[in-house]
Amino acid sequence: MLLRSLPRHRNFPYGWQNRKMSKQRVITNLKGLFTPDPNMAWATQSIEDAALAIQDNRIAWMGPRHDLPSGWKDAEVIDGQGRWATPGFVDPHTHLLFGGDRSQEFNRRLHGVTYAELAAAGGGIRETVRATRLASVEELIQIGEERLRKLSRKGVVHLEAKTGYGLSLESESRLLEAYAELKQRGWSLDVTLMPAHDLPPEFAGDPDGFIRVVAEEWQPELVRRFPGVAKFCDVFVEKGVFTAEHGRQILESGRALGLTPRIHADEFCHTGGAELAAELGAASADHLMFCSETGMKTMAAAGVTPTLLPATTLFLGMRDFAPARRMIEAGCKVALASDFNPGSCACLDPLQILRLGCLQLRMTFEEAFTAMTLHAARSLGHADLGHLHPGARAKVALWDVKHPLELVYWMGEAYLPTILE
Ligand code: NIG
Ligand code: FE
C-alpha cells in the first residue's frame, strides 16, 4: 500500500481535476466526514472515524472506516491527518471580473451617501464600467486568476461568474474572452451573460431601446462569438434600473439561445422578480430581500433556487436580510452565495457567507452548509457537486477542526482547508 501524506497547507488549483487518474484512492484517518444527503432537501450526515473511496476522481464509497469494503485494500491510501472531510464550497453568484475597485465610494457611503444616490450621480456600477472598459483581456485574466486563487484557498471548488461591467458589445465580449481563457486554464466555473446589469451612458434615458438591443443583437452576437462559453443569462430587475417586463425580454431571448435564466430580483424593493423567475422556469432568483409570500410559493412550486446573498445586505448597511426561514418553510431549496462585486459586496470569503447565513438568515449550521454546497451546485445544474455521496466528483475539503461547526463558531478564524481533487 502506498501512503501519501497531504502537505498541511497546500491547495491544488481547480485545474487538477482535469488530469486523468484512472485509479483507486482511499482517504482514511479522517476525524469525520460531513456531507449533505443529495436524496433529501435538508438532511446532512456526520460520520466519525470515516473513510472515503475514490475511483477515477469520483466518490465510489463513503462510510465508517471499519466498514470499508475489502475490494479497496490495494488502493492508494491518502492520510487525512485527523481532519474532517466535507464537500468543497460552490459559489453560485459572483461578478468575478471587473477593473478597479470602489473603496473611495465605500467610504462615501460610510459618510452617509446612499448606494442609490451614488448610482444616480453616475457612480456605482457605471464607475466600475469605466474601469473595466480600460482593462485589457490579459489584465482581466490576471485579475480573475488572483481572485480564483483566493477563493480556492478558502475552500471554493466551483463558482458562477457573470459579465456585466462592460455594458457595450465589445467590452462584454472582452469579459467573455477572459472567462473563456480562465475555463481553458482549468478553472471550474459557469459563466453568465449579463449585459443588462445597468443602463450604460450610451443609452441614457432609453432603457427600452437598450433592452431591445441587448435581447435582439448583443446576446445572439455574444453567443455566436463564444459558443459554449456562457451557460446562463441574467438581468438586474430593480426599481430605477430595469422592469420585470425588461427582465422577461432579456431572459426569453437568452433562453431561445440555449442559456438558462437567472435573475437579480427584489433586492431593494418588491418588483415581482421572483414571480417572473418562477414563470420562466429560471434556475435561480437572487437577492430577494423583499420577496413576497407569493414569490416564495411560486419559486418552490417551479423549482427555482432562491439564492440569498447575506454579505451584500451587510455590506450595504441594510437591516432587511432575506426571509430565508419563510422560504424554507414554503418548500424552497435555498442556496447561499457571495455576490462578490466591487460595489455591494467586496467579499471573497465563503466562511463569512456561512456565518451570516447562520447568524443573520437564522439558518441552522446544517442548512447553511447545505445551501453553500448541495443547493448551490444544483442551481448551477451540477448534481455531482456539493456532496460526498457515490457518483459525486471528488472535490473534497479537509478541515483541521474538531468538528465542522467550528467554522461558524470561531467567528473571526480564517480556516484554510486542504482541497483534494
Ligand atoms: O448583485 N445588484 C446588482 N449588481 C450587483 C451590484 C453591483 C455593483 O454595485 O457594482 C449586486 O449586488
Ligand atoms: Fe449580483
Coordinates of C-alpha atoms in Angstrom, one line a residue, residues 20-256:
K20 CA -6.7 11.6 -15.9
M21 CA -6.2 9.4 -12.8
S22 CA -7.7 6.1 -13.6
K23 CA -7.1 4.7 -10.2
Q24 CA -8.5 3.9 -6.8
R25 CA -7.7 6.1 -3.8
V26 CA -8.9 5.9 -0.2
I27 CA -8.8 8.8 2.2
T28 CA -8.5 7.4 5.7
N29 CA -7.5 8.6 9.1
L30 CA -10.4 11.2 9.0
K31 CA -11.7 12.5 12.2
G32 CA -15.0 12.6 10.4
L33 CA -17.0 13.3 7.3
F34 CA -19.8 15.8 7.0
T35 CA -21.9 16.0 3.9
P36 CA -25.4 17.0 2.7
D37 CA -27.5 14.0 1.7
P38 CA -28.4 14.5 -2.0
N39 CA -31.5 12.4 -1.7
M40 CA -33.1 14.8 0.8
A41 CA -33.8 18.6 0.7
W42 CA -32.2 19.4 4.0
A43 CA -30.5 16.4 5.6
T44 CA -26.8 16.1 6.4
Q45 CA -24.7 13.1 7.5
S46 CA -22.0 13.3 10.1
I47 CA -19.8 10.2 10.3
E48 CA -16.9 10.0 12.8
D49 CA -13.8 8.0 12.0
A50 CA -14.8 7.8 8.4
A51 CA -13.2 6.8 5.1
L52 CA -13.8 7.9 1.5
A53 CA -13.1 5.8 -1.5
I54 CA -12.5 7.5 -4.8
Q55 CA -12.5 5.9 -8.3
D56 CA -11.3 8.0 -11.2
N57 CA -11.9 11.2 -9.4
R58 CA -15.4 10.3 -8.3
I59 CA -16.6 9.2 -4.9
A60 CA -17.3 5.5 -5.0
W61 CA -17.9 4.8 -1.3
M62 CA -18.2 6.7 2.0
G63 CA -18.8 5.5 5.5
P64 CA -17.3 4.4 8.8
R65 CA -13.7 3.4 8.2
H66 CA -14.3 -0.1 9.7
D67 CA -17.0 -0.8 7.0
L68 CA -14.7 -0.1 4.0
P69 CA -15.3 -3.0 1.6
S70 CA -12.3 -5.3 1.2
G71 CA -12.1 -4.6 -2.6
W72 CA -10.3 -1.3 -1.7
K73 CA -7.3 -2.9 0.1
D74 CA -4.9 -2.2 -2.8
A75 CA -6.0 1.4 -3.3
E76 CA -3.6 4.2 -2.8
V77 CA -4.1 5.5 0.8
I78 CA -4.3 9.2 1.5
D79 CA -3.7 10.2 5.1
G80 CA -6.5 12.5 6.2
Q81 CA -4.3 13.6 9.2
G82 CA -7.2 13.5 11.6
R83 CA -9.2 16.2 9.7
W84 CA -12.9 16.5 8.8
A85 CA -13.8 15.9 5.2
T86 CA -16.6 17.9 3.6
P87 CA -17.6 18.8 0.0
G88 CA -15.8 22.0 -1.2
F89 CA -18.0 25.1 -1.4
V90 CA -19.8 26.1 -4.6
D91 CA -20.4 29.8 -5.1
P92 CA -23.5 30.3 -7.4
H93 CA -23.4 34.1 -7.7
T94 CA -20.3 36.2 -8.4
H95 CA -19.4 39.2 -10.5
L96 CA -15.8 37.9 -10.7
L97 CA -14.3 40.1 -13.4
F98 CA -14.2 43.8 -13.1
G99 CA -11.5 46.5 -13.2
G100 CA -10.7 48.9 -10.4
D101 CA -12.3 49.0 -7.0
R102 CA -14.8 51.2 -5.2
S103 CA -13.2 51.7 -1.9
Q104 CA -13.5 55.5 -2.1
E105 CA -17.2 55.2 -2.8
F106 CA -17.4 52.7 0.1
N107 CA -16.0 55.4 2.4
R108 CA -18.5 58.0 1.0
R109 CA -21.3 55.5 2.0
L110 CA -19.8 55.4 5.5
H111 CA -20.1 59.2 5.5
G112 CA -23.8 59.0 4.7
V113 CA -24.2 59.0 1.0
T114 CA -26.5 56.1 -0.1
Y115 CA -25.8 53.4 -2.7
A116 CA -28.8 54.7 -4.7
E117 CA -27.5 58.3 -4.6
L118 CA -24.1 57.3 -5.8
A119 CA -25.6 55.4 -8.7
A120 CA -27.9 58.3 -9.6
A121 CA -24.9 60.6 -9.7
G122 CA -23.2 58.4 -12.3
G123 CA -21.2 56.3 -9.9
G124 CA -21.9 52.8 -8.7
I125 CA -21.9 50.2 -11.3
R126 CA -21.1 52.8 -14.0
E127 CA -17.9 53.7 -12.1
T128 CA -16.7 50.1 -12.4
V129 CA -17.8 50.0 -16.1
R130 CA -15.4 52.9 -16.8
A131 CA -12.5 51.0 -15.1
T132 CA -13.4 47.6 -16.7
R133 CA -13.6 49.1 -20.2
L134 CA -10.0 50.3 -19.7
A135 CA -8.7 46.9 -18.8
S136 CA -7.2 44.6 -21.4
V137 CA -8.2 40.9 -21.7
E138 CA -4.8 39.9 -20.3
E139 CA -5.3 42.2 -17.3
L140 CA -8.8 40.8 -16.7
I141 CA -7.4 37.2 -16.9
Q142 CA -4.8 38.1 -14.3
I143 CA -7.3 39.8 -12.0
G144 CA -9.6 36.8 -12.4
E145 CA -6.8 34.3 -11.6
E146 CA -5.8 36.2 -8.4
R147 CA -9.4 36.1 -7.2
L148 CA -9.9 32.5 -8.1
R149 CA -6.8 31.5 -6.2
K150 CA -8.0 33.3 -3.1
L151 CA -11.4 31.6 -3.3
S152 CA -9.8 28.2 -3.9
R153 CA -7.5 28.6 -0.9
K154 CA -10.6 29.2 1.2
G155 CA -12.4 26.1 0.0
V156 CA -14.4 27.1 -3.1
V157 CA -14.2 24.4 -5.7
H158 CA -16.6 25.7 -8.3
L159 CA -18.4 29.0 -9.0
E160 CA -20.6 31.0 -11.2
A161 CA -19.3 34.2 -12.7
K162 CA -21.1 37.0 -14.6
T163 CA -20.3 39.6 -17.2
G164 CA -22.0 42.9 -16.8
Y165 CA -19.3 45.5 -16.2
G166 CA -18.7 46.1 -19.9
L167 CA -22.1 47.3 -20.9
S168 CA -21.0 47.6 -24.6
L169 CA -20.8 44.8 -27.1
E170 CA -17.1 45.0 -27.4
S171 CA -16.3 45.2 -23.6
E172 CA -18.8 42.4 -22.8
S173 CA -17.1 40.4 -25.5
R174 CA -13.7 41.0 -23.8
L175 CA -15.1 39.8 -20.5
L176 CA -16.3 36.6 -22.2
E177 CA -12.9 36.2 -23.9
A178 CA -11.3 36.4 -20.4
Y179 CA -13.8 33.9 -18.9
A180 CA -13.2 31.5 -21.9
E181 CA -9.4 31.6 -21.2
L182 CA -9.9 31.0 -17.4
K183 CA -12.0 28.0 -18.2
Q184 CA -9.4 26.9 -20.7
R185 CA -6.8 27.1 -17.9
G186 CA -8.8 24.6 -15.9
W187 CA -10.7 26.8 -13.5
S188 CA -14.1 25.3 -12.7
L189 CA -16.7 27.9 -13.4
D190 CA -20.0 28.5 -15.1
V191 CA -20.4 31.8 -17.0
T192 CA -23.4 34.0 -17.0
L193 CA -24.1 36.6 -19.7
M194 CA -25.3 39.8 -18.0
P195 CA -25.1 42.8 -20.3
A196 CA -28.3 44.2 -18.8
H197 CA -26.6 44.9 -15.4
D198 CA -27.2 48.6 -15.6
L199 CA -28.1 51.3 -18.2
P200 CA -24.8 52.3 -20.0
P201 CA -24.2 56.0 -20.6
E202 CA -24.6 55.5 -24.4
F203 CA -28.3 54.6 -23.8
A204 CA -29.0 57.2 -21.1
G205 CA -32.8 57.8 -20.9
D206 CA -33.6 54.9 -23.2
P207 CA -33.9 51.7 -21.1
D208 CA -36.4 50.2 -23.6
G209 CA -34.1 50.8 -26.5
F210 CA -31.1 49.3 -24.6
I211 CA -33.1 46.2 -23.6
R212 CA -34.2 45.7 -27.2
V213 CA -30.6 45.9 -28.4
V214 CA -29.3 43.5 -25.8
A215 CA -32.1 41.0 -26.4
E216 CA -32.1 41.2 -30.2
E217 CA -28.5 41.9 -31.0
W218 CA -25.9 41.6 -28.3
Q219 CA -26.9 38.3 -26.7
P220 CA -27.1 36.5 -30.0
E221 CA -23.8 38.0 -31.1
L222 CA -22.0 37.2 -27.9
V223 CA -23.2 33.6 -28.1
R224 CA -22.2 33.4 -31.7
R225 CA -18.7 34.8 -30.9
F226 CA -18.1 32.5 -27.9
P227 CA -20.1 29.3 -28.5
G228 CA -20.5 27.2 -25.3
V229 CA -18.8 29.7 -23.0
A230 CA -21.9 31.1 -21.3
K231 CA -24.4 28.8 -19.7
F232 CA -26.8 31.3 -18.1
C233 CA -28.2 34.7 -18.7
D234 CA -29.1 37.3 -16.0
V235 CA -30.7 40.7 -15.7
F236 CA -31.0 43.3 -12.9
V237 CA -34.7 43.8 -12.3
E238 CA -35.0 46.7 -9.8
K239 CA -36.8 50.0 -9.3
G240 CA -34.9 52.6 -11.2
V241 CA -32.9 50.0 -13.3
F242 CA -34.9 47.5 -15.3
T243 CA -38.6 46.4 -15.0
A244 CA -39.9 42.9 -14.8
E245 CA -41.0 43.3 -18.4
H246 CA -37.5 44.2 -19.4
G247 CA -36.3 41.2 -17.5
R248 CA -38.7 39.0 -19.4
Q249 CA -37.4 40.2 -22.8
I250 CA -33.8 39.6 -21.8
L251 CA -34.4 36.1 -20.3
E252 CA -36.7 34.9 -23.1
S253 CA -34.1 36.0 -25.7
G254 CA -31.4 34.3 -23.7
R255 CA -33.4 31.1 -23.3
A256 CA -34.0 31.0 -27.1

